[in-house]
Amino acid sequence: MSESEQLDADRIRTLLESEGDEIKENTRLFNAERYDAVEAVGEAEHEDNRSRAREIKEDAIERLPELVDRTREAVEANGGTVYVADDAADANRYISEVADDADADSVVKSKSMTTEEIDLNEALEADGLDVWETDLGEFVVQIAEEAPSHIVGPSLHKSREEITELFEREFDPDESLDSAEKLTAFAREYLGGRIDDAEVGVTGANFVMADSGSIALVTNEGNARKCASIPDTHVAVAGIEKIIPSVAELEPFAELISRSATGQEIPQYLSLLTPPVDTPAIDFDSEDEPGFGNSDADREFHLVLLDNGRREMREDDDLRETLYCIRCGACANSCANFQSVGGHAFGGETYTGGIATGWEAGIEGNDVAEEFNDLCTGCSRCVNACPVKIDIPWINTVVRDRINRGKDPGFDDMLVDGLMPDEEESGTPLRKRFFGNFETAAKIGSATAPLSNAVASTGLARKAMESVLGVDARRDLPEFERTTLRDWAEGRESPVEAPERRVALYPDVYTNYVQTERGKAAVRVLEALGGEVVVPDVGGSGRAPLSQGMIATAERKAEDVAESVLPYVEDGYDVVVVEPSDLAMFRREYEKLLPAEEHERIDQGSYEILEYVFGLLENGASADALPGGDGDGVAYHSHCQQRTLGLESYTETVLERLGYDVLTSDVECCGMAGSFGYKSEYYDLSMDVGATLADQFEAVADERTVVASGTSCMEQLDSLLSPGTRHPVELLDPAGR
């Protein structure tokens, strides 16, 4: 393990111990509540809202220069001022001048990630101003002098006891703040006084409506509207991407943002303001009840629209989607790795979670994004969670590719260039090239098995792999089969005399070289159901290089697969895939890697193995041709990509139809994620994520057969439980009767 990898491992281990419990509890709760909220409103309506929101954002970003001009006209017609800031320094300079013109001594702020982005607090404090965060979570991290750990919940990483200790140490209250109610009451009273005294109030803006100059503030506390309406000067800071054409376009976002963020049906506060607001300030010094102050107060409003790299992102075909983000945090809440370590590991200078890579690369640069980019495993769980359908895994992959290409060639390039059949530029890290070219290693390992397996398992070999490639010595290595699936298939005759279907079983790298038994089982199952099966001579799908950010290599692999597979499709064969991550390549990523017509044909002609078996049974194939379960118990874990594609129910249904009692895990990720779980700095995190799944299955493993649909899932479950995890298709194998 290199020095930098050791530092990453130590940092992750520290965060797992110090913040992991609180982050897990809160993000998993938000994620579960999101599912419940979507179910309550109905999947169809939720998807309609997502599609509409996506369309609005696409249109708004396309028309952004026009909408900026319309916003300026509307705000100025209302009596306010618009300033478009080029960067953080420009924005801070302008806001400081506004505060100076207001003779301000104190500024109060509501929650705003955009002001975090520009380090506004530090800039104003450097000018001698008192700055107070009035959102409770932001107030906590401000007092603790920490960065927010979550886009929505800045202090999610802290327990109530930790906050009590912090407040009592910093403020020395008259009585102990030993409950959430007391903490909230103390903060409300303390910050209420700061709001009353402040000359300037700063808010963000979740949405800016170009036609009216109105802003929408979505909060769970009433502090934002107080910051906007009580001080005589209100400054709203928003990225230029927050503009939408009019209030008519707000509806789908209002429906989506709280459901996606915290699982709430509606936010506690959805404030629509057309500043400068004409309501008079509240006089808290009234002897009786607080009353209204001077109704003729000359109120000022300044809308600061921030560029800070956004216009360049708009022109970047791969980063452009980042600008559709509505900052809900759903990508973080749905991410297994984030659920364990939070944004202090999975985040950059400002933004956290899956979408953070796009933001940090666009705003700060690839060097900042590189610090956490590898924590995205491409599992795609965030794809269905994102309310505006941003392809977050692709953004992370593109940035990873750019990071790879930004490296200077090293001595290792001269050693491996001739051995690595890839399309990568010199400088791509050796470990990434190794994992991205795993197919080459598998071919060599299979051709020399069992010797290769024996050598790889020695202590010397494991130490070398850990030192040079960062492959953790605690992780069991795959064992290669000397006879590949293709070799086996070529040496046998089909027993099906009058086939009803013709199938090309795709031999993914693991099924062909390592998990050959599941491939053989798939062939026999399909034959038993009346299919003629061939195993084509075709290479890897490109999933391995894509996971390492090696897009050029993945593209070449995709082209090779298309060249080999499409003739079968044209000849009437159905392409059946055993490994869900490879099917996800065919259906999702090939859209980016292949011409549209080729992708469409592969997409429409490919099926996951149990999805296909379900279809055969539904269309007349006899279940009697397969062994029955006779009530036997199965503990089933679905692969991440399989869940994203909506395919897990086919496995459940087929197993139940054959007489199995199926217990399906509700844990979304096993933590292995392909090569991720092999890497030394991420091993502890991988096992921490997997522990939840192990806890769920451990109690039933003795009485149920543990099955999993993906290679990574099987490997992780074998490391967490007693080895012996099987692929579901193996339970259907007629040879196992």
XYZ file of C-alpha atoms in Angstrom:
737
model
C 0.000 0.000 0.000
C 1.356 3.418 -0.952
C 1.685 6.241 1.555
C -1.326 8.064 0.108
C -3.406 4.881 0.192
C -2.416 4.354 3.829
C -3.496 7.900 4.668
C -6.844 7.306 2.949
C -7.302 4.045 4.841
C -6.522 5.736 8.166
C -8.891 8.615 7.442
C -11.734 6.307 6.465
C -11.146 4.109 9.513
C -11.226 7.190 11.764
C -14.475 8.452 10.235
C -16.070 5.011 10.497
C -15.334 5.065 14.211
C -16.118 8.709 14.977
C -19.013 9.601 12.670
C -20.201 6.362 11.091
C -22.978 5.480 13.527
C -24.744 8.835 13.270
C -24.330 9.056 9.501
C -25.724 5.534 9.057
C -28.748 6.165 11.249
C -29.719 9.441 9.600
C -29.001 8.735 5.936
C -30.613 5.307 6.030
C -33.662 6.817 7.698
C -33.883 9.503 5.002
C -33.501 6.853 2.298
C -36.174 4.600 3.782
C -38.513 7.566 4.214
C -37.933 8.495 0.565
C -39.138 5.081 -0.541
C -42.221 5.414 1.659
C -42.974 8.905 0.354
C -42.708 7.767 -3.257
C -44.975 4.823 -2.564
C -47.491 7.130 -0.907
C -47.734 9.472 -3.880
C -47.591 6.626 -6.377
C -44.738 5.493 -8.608
C -46.425 6.737 -11.789
C -47.003 10.256 -10.480
C -43.499 10.387 -9.018
C -41.967 9.383 -12.353
C -44.100 11.938 -14.173
C -42.764 14.625 -11.825
C -39.186 13.448 -12.372
C -39.599 13.562 -16.144
C -41.198 16.998 -16.037
C -38.493 18.356 -13.704
C -35.810 16.980 -15.999
C -37.393 18.646 -19.027
C -37.632 21.991 -17.228
C -33.993 21.910 -16.153
C -32.801 20.874 -19.605
C -34.730 23.754 -21.127
C -33.640 26.278 -18.481
C -29.943 25.462 -18.836
C -30.257 25.621 -22.618
C -31.843 29.086 -22.352
C -29.712 30.252 -19.438
C -28.339 33.524 -20.899
C -31.866 34.618 -21.807
C -33.219 33.684 -18.359
C -30.450 35.609 -16.595
C -31.440 38.713 -18.552
C -35.143 38.204 -17.791
C -34.363 37.739 -14.102
C -32.396 40.977 -14.018
C -35.255 42.875 -15.662
C -37.849 41.467 -13.249
C -35.826 42.053 -10.074
C -34.949 45.591 -11.080
C -38.613 46.280 -11.891
C -39.420 45.143 -8.341
C -36.894 47.594 -6.911
C -34.040 45.156 -6.330
C -30.578 44.687 -7.802
C -29.030 41.740 -9.650
C -25.301 41.115 -9.689
C -23.800 38.275 -11.741
C -20.549 37.274 -10.033
C -17.809 35.673 -12.081
C -16.303 33.756 -9.176
C -16.180 33.471 -5.391
C -13.931 36.503 -4.911
C -16.203 38.633 -7.075
C -19.316 37.544 -5.179
C -17.727 38.124 -1.770
C -16.474 41.550 -2.785
C -19.947 42.604 -3.890
C -21.684 41.282 -0.750
C -19.070 42.964 1.452
C -19.800 46.259 -0.314
C -23.533 45.790 0.282
C -22.885 45.203 3.984
C -20.611 48.245 4.131
C -23.248 50.443 2.463
C -25.755 49.228 5.064
C -23.373 50.192 7.900
C -23.717 46.617 9.064
C -22.065 45.158 12.106
C -23.876 41.830 11.974
C -25.090 39.433 9.279
C -27.465 36.518 9.734
C -27.663 33.668 7.246
C -30.004 30.857 6.418
C -28.706 27.558 5.096
C -26.999 27.961 1.716
C -24.533 25.605 0.084
C -23.720 28.300 -2.460
C -22.421 30.601 0.289
C -20.438 27.639 1.607
C -18.991 27.284 -1.884
C -17.683 30.865 -1.920
C -16.578 30.879 1.764
C -18.764 33.914 2.414
C -18.571 33.678 6.202
C -14.798 33.898 6.196
C -14.845 36.845 3.778
C -17.340 38.828 5.868
C -15.595 38.009 9.134
C -12.331 39.238 7.608
C -14.122 42.573 7.151
C -14.936 42.674 10.865
C -18.569 41.545 10.648
C -20.275 39.141 13.027
C -21.803 36.324 10.951
C -24.359 33.927 12.363
C -25.767 30.794 10.782
C -29.417 30.507 11.818
C -30.113 26.988 10.513
C -29.612 24.706 13.512
C -27.389 22.244 11.668
C -25.277 25.021 10.150
C -25.108 26.716 13.555
C -23.757 23.495 15.074
C -20.965 23.083 12.514
C -20.189 26.814 12.679
C -19.659 26.602 16.437
C -17.697 23.349 16.015
C -15.606 24.964 13.249
C -16.318 22.038 10.930
C -17.489 21.695 7.348
C -20.997 20.385 6.675
C -21.074 16.632 6.170
C -24.279 16.523 4.130
C -25.971 18.842 1.628
C -29.269 18.767 3.526
C -28.187 17.913 7.077
C -24.913 19.714 7.815
C -24.528 18.193 11.289
C -25.890 14.693 10.638
C -22.566 13.274 11.764
C -23.021 14.546 15.325
C -25.057 12.900 18.065
C -27.369 14.839 20.344
C -24.922 14.222 23.197
C -22.054 15.684 21.188
C -24.089 18.792 20.385
C -25.054 19.168 24.047
C -21.408 19.000 25.062
C -20.485 21.519 22.358
C -23.169 24.049 23.302
C -22.575 23.773 27.025
C -18.840 24.253 26.520
C -19.241 27.232 24.196
C -22.212 29.022 25.770
C -22.266 27.913 29.437
C -26.074 27.994 29.694
C -27.881 28.291 33.031
C -29.293 24.770 32.764
C -28.160 21.610 31.022
C -29.204 21.240 27.393
C -29.716 17.518 27.773
C -32.556 16.982 25.328
C -33.335 17.801 21.717
C -36.120 20.105 22.868
C -33.808 22.095 25.119
C -31.149 22.353 22.432
C -33.680 23.603 19.913
C -35.216 26.085 22.339
C -31.787 27.451 23.271
C -30.762 27.868 19.636
C -34.088 29.481 18.736
C -33.810 32.057 21.510
C -30.103 32.722 20.964
C -30.391 33.084 17.196
C -33.654 35.019 17.395
C -31.770 37.805 19.111
C -29.085 37.747 16.430
C -31.710 37.997 13.681
C -33.370 40.922 15.434
C -30.063 42.800 15.720
C -28.700 42.071 12.234
C -28.562 44.755 9.562
C -28.165 42.266 6.702
C -29.859 38.923 6.099
C -28.377 36.429 3.638
C -30.292 33.521 2.169
C -29.801 31.107 -0.640
C -32.520 30.410 -3.196
C -33.658 26.929 -4.104
C -35.272 28.324 -7.234
C -35.291 31.732 -8.928
C -38.234 32.548 -11.196
C -37.165 34.639 -14.145
C -40.516 36.142 -15.083
C -41.279 37.664 -11.681
C -37.928 37.900 -9.926
C -39.353 35.745 -7.142
C -37.318 33.249 -5.140
C -38.357 30.004 -3.502
C -36.872 28.943 -0.169
C -37.364 25.330 0.919
C -36.535 24.751 4.581
C -37.541 22.776 7.648
C -37.050 25.756 9.931
C -38.566 29.238 9.758
C -35.222 30.978 9.943
C -34.853 31.567 6.198
C -37.923 33.742 5.872
C -36.872 35.655 8.996
C -33.427 36.337 7.510
C -35.162 37.552 4.350
C -37.757 39.777 5.965
C -36.475 41.146 9.284
C -33.140 42.856 8.448
C -33.549 45.920 6.243
C -31.152 44.486 3.637
C -31.670 41.055 2.107
C -29.034 39.369 -0.046
C -29.951 36.139 -1.843
C -27.053 34.128 -3.269
C -27.788 31.504 -5.921
C -25.934 29.724 -8.672
C -27.107 30.784 -12.109
C -28.390 27.245 -12.618
C -31.143 27.851 -10.044
C -33.179 29.936 -12.508
C -36.387 28.481 -13.949
C -38.679 30.368 -16.329
C -41.654 31.053 -14.043
C -43.635 29.945 -11.028
C -45.589 27.612 -13.325
C -42.487 25.403 -13.560
C -42.081 25.205 -9.790
C -44.745 22.550 -9.204
C -42.806 19.344 -9.968
C -39.828 20.564 -7.934
C -42.054 21.410 -4.979
C -43.437 17.862 -5.190
C -40.015 16.254 -5.492
C -37.503 18.109 -3.367
C -38.624 17.126 0.135
C -39.618 13.593 -0.808
C -36.187 13.100 -2.335
C -34.275 14.793 0.470
C -35.862 13.526 3.673
C -38.963 11.589 2.654
C -41.358 14.333 3.716
C -44.557 14.734 1.728
C -44.028 18.493 1.703
C -41.367 20.721 3.268
C -42.073 22.379 6.582
C -41.636 25.731 4.871
C -41.952 26.533 1.174
C -41.595 30.296 1.020
C -42.228 32.237 -2.175
C -40.865 35.769 -1.935
C -40.785 38.604 -4.438
C -38.242 40.832 -2.766
C -37.680 43.436 -1.638
C -40.568 42.367 0.566
C -42.842 45.226 1.519
C -43.837 43.865 4.910
C -42.446 46.048 7.712
C -39.814 44.672 10.035
C -40.886 43.160 13.354
C -40.157 45.206 16.455
C -39.022 42.709 19.094
C -38.468 45.519 21.624
C -42.177 46.243 21.976
C -43.185 46.308 25.639
C -46.194 44.121 25.009
C -46.264 41.606 22.167
C -43.800 42.001 19.320
C -45.300 44.451 16.863
C -44.514 45.861 13.478
C -41.896 48.529 13.154
C -41.571 51.252 10.568
C -43.774 50.309 7.625
C -41.998 52.897 5.490
C -38.577 51.320 5.934
C -36.445 51.526 2.806
C -35.766 47.852 2.257
C -33.040 46.658 -0.095
C -32.754 43.428 -2.025
C -29.709 42.109 -3.850
C -29.744 38.898 -5.884
C -26.214 37.606 -6.429
C -26.158 35.088 -9.265
C -22.959 33.060 -9.158
C -21.100 31.696 -12.152
C -17.898 30.273 -10.594
C -17.378 27.733 -13.374
C -21.020 27.064 -14.192
C -20.970 28.597 -17.665
C -18.028 26.379 -18.560
C -19.894 23.383 -17.147
C -22.849 24.317 -19.365
C -20.598 23.989 -22.413
C -19.181 20.653 -21.217
C -21.315 17.832 -22.645
C -20.438 15.489 -19.780
C -20.584 17.899 -16.818
C -23.637 19.831 -18.059
C -26.082 17.499 -16.286
C -24.596 18.519 -12.945
C -26.359 21.867 -13.366
C -29.733 20.107 -13.195
C -29.048 19.264 -9.525
C -31.561 20.645 -6.996
C -29.338 19.865 -3.981
C -31.678 17.328 -2.336
C -28.969 14.917 -1.154
C -30.807 11.803 -2.384
C -27.660 10.578 -4.112
C -25.864 10.668 -0.775
C -28.681 9.032 1.182
C -28.967 6.159 -1.308
C -25.200 5.537 -1.479
C -23.929 2.690 0.700
C -20.444 4.158 1.002
C -21.751 7.577 1.964
C -24.025 5.944 4.537
C -20.919 4.662 6.308
C -18.463 7.576 6.125
C -20.486 10.689 5.247
C -19.401 13.796 3.446
C -16.192 14.382 5.372
C -14.791 11.511 3.299
C -17.212 11.452 0.371
C -17.007 15.131 -0.527
C -14.814 17.972 -1.630
C -14.376 21.610 -0.647
C -18.150 22.130 -0.473
C -20.324 19.437 -1.995
C -20.846 15.880 -0.795
C -22.316 12.642 -2.105
C -22.483 11.247 -5.609
C -23.134 14.542 -7.391
C -20.196 16.162 -5.592
C -17.729 14.928 -8.192
C -19.434 16.938 -10.922
C -19.693 20.057 -8.767
C -16.158 19.942 -7.432
C -14.627 19.141 -10.823
C -16.503 22.023 -12.401
C -15.947 24.551 -9.635
C -12.672 23.611 -7.968
C -11.023 21.353 -10.544
C -10.205 17.685 -11.014
C -7.568 17.701 -8.273
C -10.233 18.286 -5.630
C -12.600 15.742 -7.161
C -9.790 13.182 -7.190
C -9.667 13.181 -3.391
C -12.967 11.300 -3.124
C -13.970 10.256 -6.644
C -13.067 6.594 -6.169
C -15.662 6.302 -3.396
C -18.269 6.204 -6.151
C -18.386 2.557 -7.206
C -20.804 3.080 -10.088
C -23.386 0.854 -8.403
C -26.093 3.130 -9.903
C -28.325 3.191 -6.814
C -28.400 6.996 -7.078
C -29.764 6.864 -10.634
C -33.308 6.023 -9.563
C -33.058 8.244 -6.477
C -32.193 11.465 -8.313
C -35.354 13.554 -8.783
C -34.087 15.020 -12.061
C -32.646 11.790 -13.460
C -29.013 12.884 -13.533
C -26.704 10.085 -14.667
C -24.417 10.575 -11.682
C -22.313 7.411 -12.214
C -21.442 8.563 -15.729
C -20.338 11.989 -14.476
C -18.133 10.291 -11.896
C -16.692 8.003 -14.571
C -15.932 10.888 -16.927
C -14.152 12.822 -14.190
C -12.211 9.681 -13.231
C -11.130 9.335 -16.846
C -9.957 12.943 -16.906
C -8.055 12.450 -13.667
C -6.337 9.383 -15.138
C -5.307 11.308 -18.229
C -3.871 14.107 -16.182
C -1.088 11.984 -14.722
C 2.535 12.122 -15.785
C 3.920 8.839 -17.139
C 5.951 6.864 -14.617
C 8.479 4.043 -14.808
C 5.665 1.516 -14.539
C 4.282 2.673 -17.895
C 7.333 1.314 -19.695
C 6.877 -2.014 -17.915
C 3.190 -2.531 -18.580
C 2.367 -0.789 -21.854
C 3.168 -3.890 -23.839
C 1.271 -6.163 -21.462
C -1.931 -4.132 -21.145
C -4.124 -4.312 -24.262
C -5.942 -1.070 -23.557
C -6.492 2.297 -25.151
C -5.294 4.379 -22.197
C -2.755 7.143 -22.299
C 0.514 6.768 -20.449
C 0.175 7.937 -16.882
C -3.015 6.048 -16.053
C -2.304 4.560 -12.595
C -0.960 1.019 -12.688
C -3.590 -0.315 -10.298
C -6.413 1.057 -12.409
C -4.909 -0.460 -15.512
C -4.594 -3.794 -13.739
C -8.214 -3.900 -12.604
C -9.394 -2.413 -15.889
C -7.602 -5.207 -17.733
C -8.721 -8.001 -15.421
C -9.811 -9.972 -18.479
C -6.147 -10.314 -19.489
C -5.220 -11.549 -16.020
C -8.144 -13.989 -16.128
C -7.035 -15.427 -19.460
C -3.496 -15.980 -18.168
C -4.750 -17.301 -14.838
C -7.086 -19.766 -16.517
C -4.494 -20.955 -19.021
C -2.018 -21.706 -16.205
C -4.462 -22.985 -13.574
C -4.192 -24.575 -11.059
C -0.597 -23.352 -10.759
C -1.670 -19.707 -11.036
C -4.081 -20.122 -8.129
C -1.445 -21.776 -5.969
C 1.130 -19.074 -6.663
C -1.336 -16.220 -6.114
C -2.279 -17.599 -2.703
C 1.267 -17.587 -1.319
C 2.234 -15.028 1.267
C 4.960 -13.607 -0.956
C 2.570 -13.076 -3.852
C -0.071 -11.488 -1.629
C 2.497 -9.137 -0.117
C 3.682 -8.123 -3.572
C 0.141 -7.546 -4.791
C -0.640 -5.416 -1.768
C 2.544 -3.398 -2.144
C 2.435 -2.863 -5.906
C -1.277 -2.995 -6.740
C -2.884 -2.181 -3.406
C -4.833 -5.458 -3.347
C -5.656 -6.058 0.292
C -4.120 -9.290 1.591
C -7.203 -9.931 3.740
C -9.394 -10.383 0.673
C -9.711 -13.854 -0.878
C -8.721 -13.932 -4.531
C -10.808 -15.511 -7.302
C -9.738 -18.989 -8.362
C -9.478 -19.526 -12.096
C -10.835 -22.609 -13.857
C -8.596 -24.349 -16.375
C -11.570 -25.254 -18.565
C -13.451 -22.104 -19.469
C -17.189 -21.991 -20.052
C -16.599 -21.536 -23.764
C -14.269 -24.563 -23.848
C -16.921 -26.633 -22.077
C -19.714 -25.433 -24.373
C -17.719 -26.137 -27.543
C -17.105 -29.705 -26.449
C -20.754 -30.719 -26.095
C -23.751 -31.276 -28.333
C -27.096 -29.622 -27.718
C -29.691 -32.119 -26.448
C -32.521 -29.966 -27.856
C -33.755 -31.453 -31.129
C -36.546 -28.994 -31.955
C -35.628 -25.765 -30.187
C -38.371 -23.241 -29.505
C -35.867 -20.453 -28.888
C -32.257 -19.853 -29.798
C -30.049 -18.280 -27.158
C -26.586 -16.763 -27.194
C -25.401 -16.972 -23.585
C -22.980 -14.115 -23.023
C -19.789 -15.425 -21.335
C -18.829 -12.516 -19.097
C -15.288 -12.604 -17.725
C -16.145 -14.144 -14.360
C -18.640 -16.652 -15.752
C -16.156 -17.730 -18.403
C -12.998 -17.975 -16.300
C -14.009 -18.176 -12.613
C -17.677 -18.913 -11.877
C -18.038 -21.456 -14.668
C -20.562 -23.573 -12.760
C -23.189 -20.861 -12.899
C -22.623 -20.605 -16.647
C -23.025 -24.353 -17.100
C -26.165 -24.263 -14.969
C -27.569 -21.468 -17.139
C -26.965 -23.503 -20.294
C -28.676 -26.587 -18.869
C -31.650 -24.572 -17.553
C -32.227 -22.904 -20.908
C -31.943 -26.226 -22.709
C -34.396 -27.838 -20.303
C -36.885 -25.118 -21.198
C -36.552 -25.819 -24.910
C -33.804 -23.439 -25.947
C -30.836 -24.079 -28.196
C -27.829 -22.449 -26.532
C -24.542 -21.258 -27.950
C -21.758 -19.524 -26.056
C -20.235 -16.985 -28.463
C -16.562 -16.149 -28.720
C -16.775 -12.624 -27.279
C -14.718 -10.622 -24.798
C -15.575 -8.579 -21.761
C -18.331 -5.986 -21.865
C -16.070 -3.116 -20.811
C -17.448 -2.934 -17.267
C -14.012 -3.454 -15.709
C -12.218 -0.616 -17.529
C -15.233 1.669 -17.201
C -15.184 1.242 -13.416
C -11.603 2.532 -13.434
C -12.442 5.545 -15.584
C -10.841 3.996 -18.670
C -13.503 5.136 -21.121
C -11.515 4.664 -24.332
C -10.816 1.040 -23.425
C -14.444 0.471 -22.438
C -15.548 1.928 -25.766
C -13.292 -0.450 -27.678
C -14.616 -3.397 -25.654
C -18.187 -2.299 -26.404
C -17.402 -2.124 -30.115
C -15.919 -5.635 -30.004
C -18.992 -6.978 -28.189
C -21.309 -5.347 -30.715
C -19.323 -6.835 -33.595
C -19.526 -10.320 -32.052
C -23.058 -10.274 -30.645
C -25.121 -8.357 -33.183
C -24.864 -11.087 -35.866
C -26.566 -13.444 -33.397
C -29.283 -10.879 -32.721
C -29.841 -10.407 -36.449
C -30.047 -14.189 -36.819
C -32.881 -14.389 -34.294
C -30.967 -15.292 -31.154
C -31.830 -13.825 -27.749
C -28.765 -12.668 -25.817
C -28.925 -13.881 -22.212
C -26.586 -12.464 -19.566
C -25.712 -14.031 -16.220
C -23.886 -11.086 -14.602
C -26.190 -8.077 -13.938
C -23.408 -5.504 -14.222
C -22.757 -6.626 -17.802
C -26.435 -6.432 -18.690
C -26.410 -2.908 -17.247
C -23.580 -2.107 -19.654
C -25.690 -3.357 -22.565
C -28.787 -1.460 -21.509
C -27.347 1.738 -20.006
C -23.696 2.528 -20.612
C -23.608 1.318 -24.221
C -25.859 4.282 -24.996
C -22.772 6.422 -24.331
C -20.255 4.068 -25.956
C -21.915 2.863 -29.165
C -23.849 4.348 -32.078
C -27.519 4.705 -31.152
C -28.734 2.026 -33.552
C -26.261 -0.580 -32.282
C -27.072 0.182 -28.661
C -30.793 -0.085 -29.300
C -30.483 -3.502 -30.929
C -28.306 -4.887 -28.129
C -30.532 -3.325 -25.472
C -33.733 -4.757 -26.904
C -32.219 -8.162 -27.605
C -30.604 -8.813 -24.197
C -32.008 -10.320 -21.012
C -30.863 -11.230 -17.514
C -30.925 -14.997 -16.996
C -33.791 -15.170 -14.485
C -35.707 -12.465 -16.350
C -35.475 -14.693 -19.409
C -36.475 -17.843 -17.536
C -39.507 -15.976 -16.200
C -40.442 -15.015 -19.757
C -40.131 -18.614 -20.951
C -42.340 -19.887 -18.137
C -44.890 -17.163 -18.815
C -44.992 -18.177 -22.462
C -45.642 -21.869 -22.068
C -42.406 -23.512 -20.970
C -42.999 -26.165 -18.320
C -41.696 -25.531 -14.809
C -41.717 -29.310 -14.366
C -38.540 -29.401 -16.459
C -36.718 -27.746 -13.545
C -36.137 -29.081 -10.022
C -38.605 -27.903 -7.391
C -37.782 -26.297 -4.083
C -40.267 -28.291 -1.983
C -40.534 -25.430 0.478
C -36.778 -25.078 0.957
C -35.683 -21.711 2.303
C -33.631 -19.267 0.250
C -31.998 -16.065 1.456
C -31.670 -13.916 -1.656
C -29.586 -10.782 -2.264
C -30.097 -8.841 -5.474
C -27.262 -7.069 -7.269
C -27.218 -3.232 -7.258
C -27.400 -2.944 -11.040
C -30.165 -5.524 -11.115
C -32.220 -3.401 -8.711
C -31.631 -0.269 -10.759
C -32.872 -2.084 -13.865
C -35.927 -3.288 -11.914
C -35.180 -6.992 -12.439
C -34.945 -8.457 -8.941
C -38.625 -9.468 -8.883
C -38.098 -11.958 -11.710
C -35.711 -14.006 -9.596
C -38.074 -13.933 -6.629
C -41.048 -14.951 -8.753
C -39.280 -17.826 -10.502
C -37.917 -19.255 -7.254
C -41.306 -18.992 -5.563
C -43.046 -20.584 -8.546
C -40.651 -23.516 -8.247
C -41.550 -23.980 -4.588
C -38.844 -22.084 -2.711
C -39.549 -20.003 0.361
C -37.723 -16.777 -0.537
C -36.448 -14.233 1.969
C -35.160 -11.227 0.005
C -32.667 -8.874 1.580
C -33.741 -5.238 1.801
C -30.067 -4.200 2.090
C -29.260 -2.245 -1.049
C -25.541 -2.940 -1.365
C -23.196 -5.690 -0.222
C -20.206 -3.309 -0.196
C -17.950 -5.279 -2.539
C -18.615 -3.349 -5.752
C -16.214 -5.178 -8.052
C -12.614 -4.092 -7.599
C -13.535 -1.610 -4.843
C -13.585 -4.253 -2.126
C -10.130 -5.492 -3.133
C -8.422 -2.124 -2.664
C -6.514 -1.787 0.582
C -7.668 1.693 1.529
C -11.313 0.717 1.046
C -11.333 -2.772 2.540
C -12.583 -1.656 5.973
C -15.297 0.479 4.398
C -16.343 -2.387 2.139
C -16.690 -4.711 5.114
C -18.528 -2.069 7.143
C -21.097 -1.694 4.368
C -21.415 -5.465 4.095
C -21.928 -5.930 7.822
C -25.580 -4.901 7.565
C -26.231 -7.599 4.989
C -24.304 -10.147 7.040
C -26.360 -9.310 10.131
C -29.556 -9.870 8.183
C -28.510 -13.210 6.699
C -26.449 -14.599 9.580
C -29.534 -15.530 11.578
C -30.991 -17.579 8.716
C -27.888 -18.887 6.928
C -28.094 -22.267 8.684
C -31.645 -22.904 7.500
C -31.653 -21.181 4.128
C -29.460 -21.415 1.061
C -27.804 -18.038 0.503
C -28.004 -16.951 -3.129
C -26.890 -13.782 -4.865
C -27.204 -12.610 -8.456
C -23.846 -10.884 -8.862
C -20.231 -11.988 -8.689
C -19.256 -9.252 -6.250
C -22.202 -10.065 -4.006
C -21.251 -13.741 -3.938
C -17.629 -12.904 -3.089
C -18.619 -10.544 -0.294
C -21.168 -12.916 1.218
C -18.614 -15.728 1.154
C -16.221 -13.493 3.104
C -18.872 -12.411 5.599
C -20.628 -15.747 6.110
C -19.568 -19.349 5.681
C -18.456 -19.833 2.061
C -21.010 -21.457 -0.185
C -23.090 -18.662 -1.729
C -24.718 -19.763 -4.974
C -26.171 -18.042 -7.990
C -29.983 -18.453 -8.242
C -29.725 -20.193 -11.613
C -27.765 -23.004 -9.943
C -30.881 -23.899 -7.927
C -32.712 -24.416 -11.220
C -30.050 -26.651 -12.749
C -31.580 -30.003 -13.832
C -28.198 -31.607 -13.172
C -28.713 -30.831 -9.524
C -31.864 -32.959 -9.177
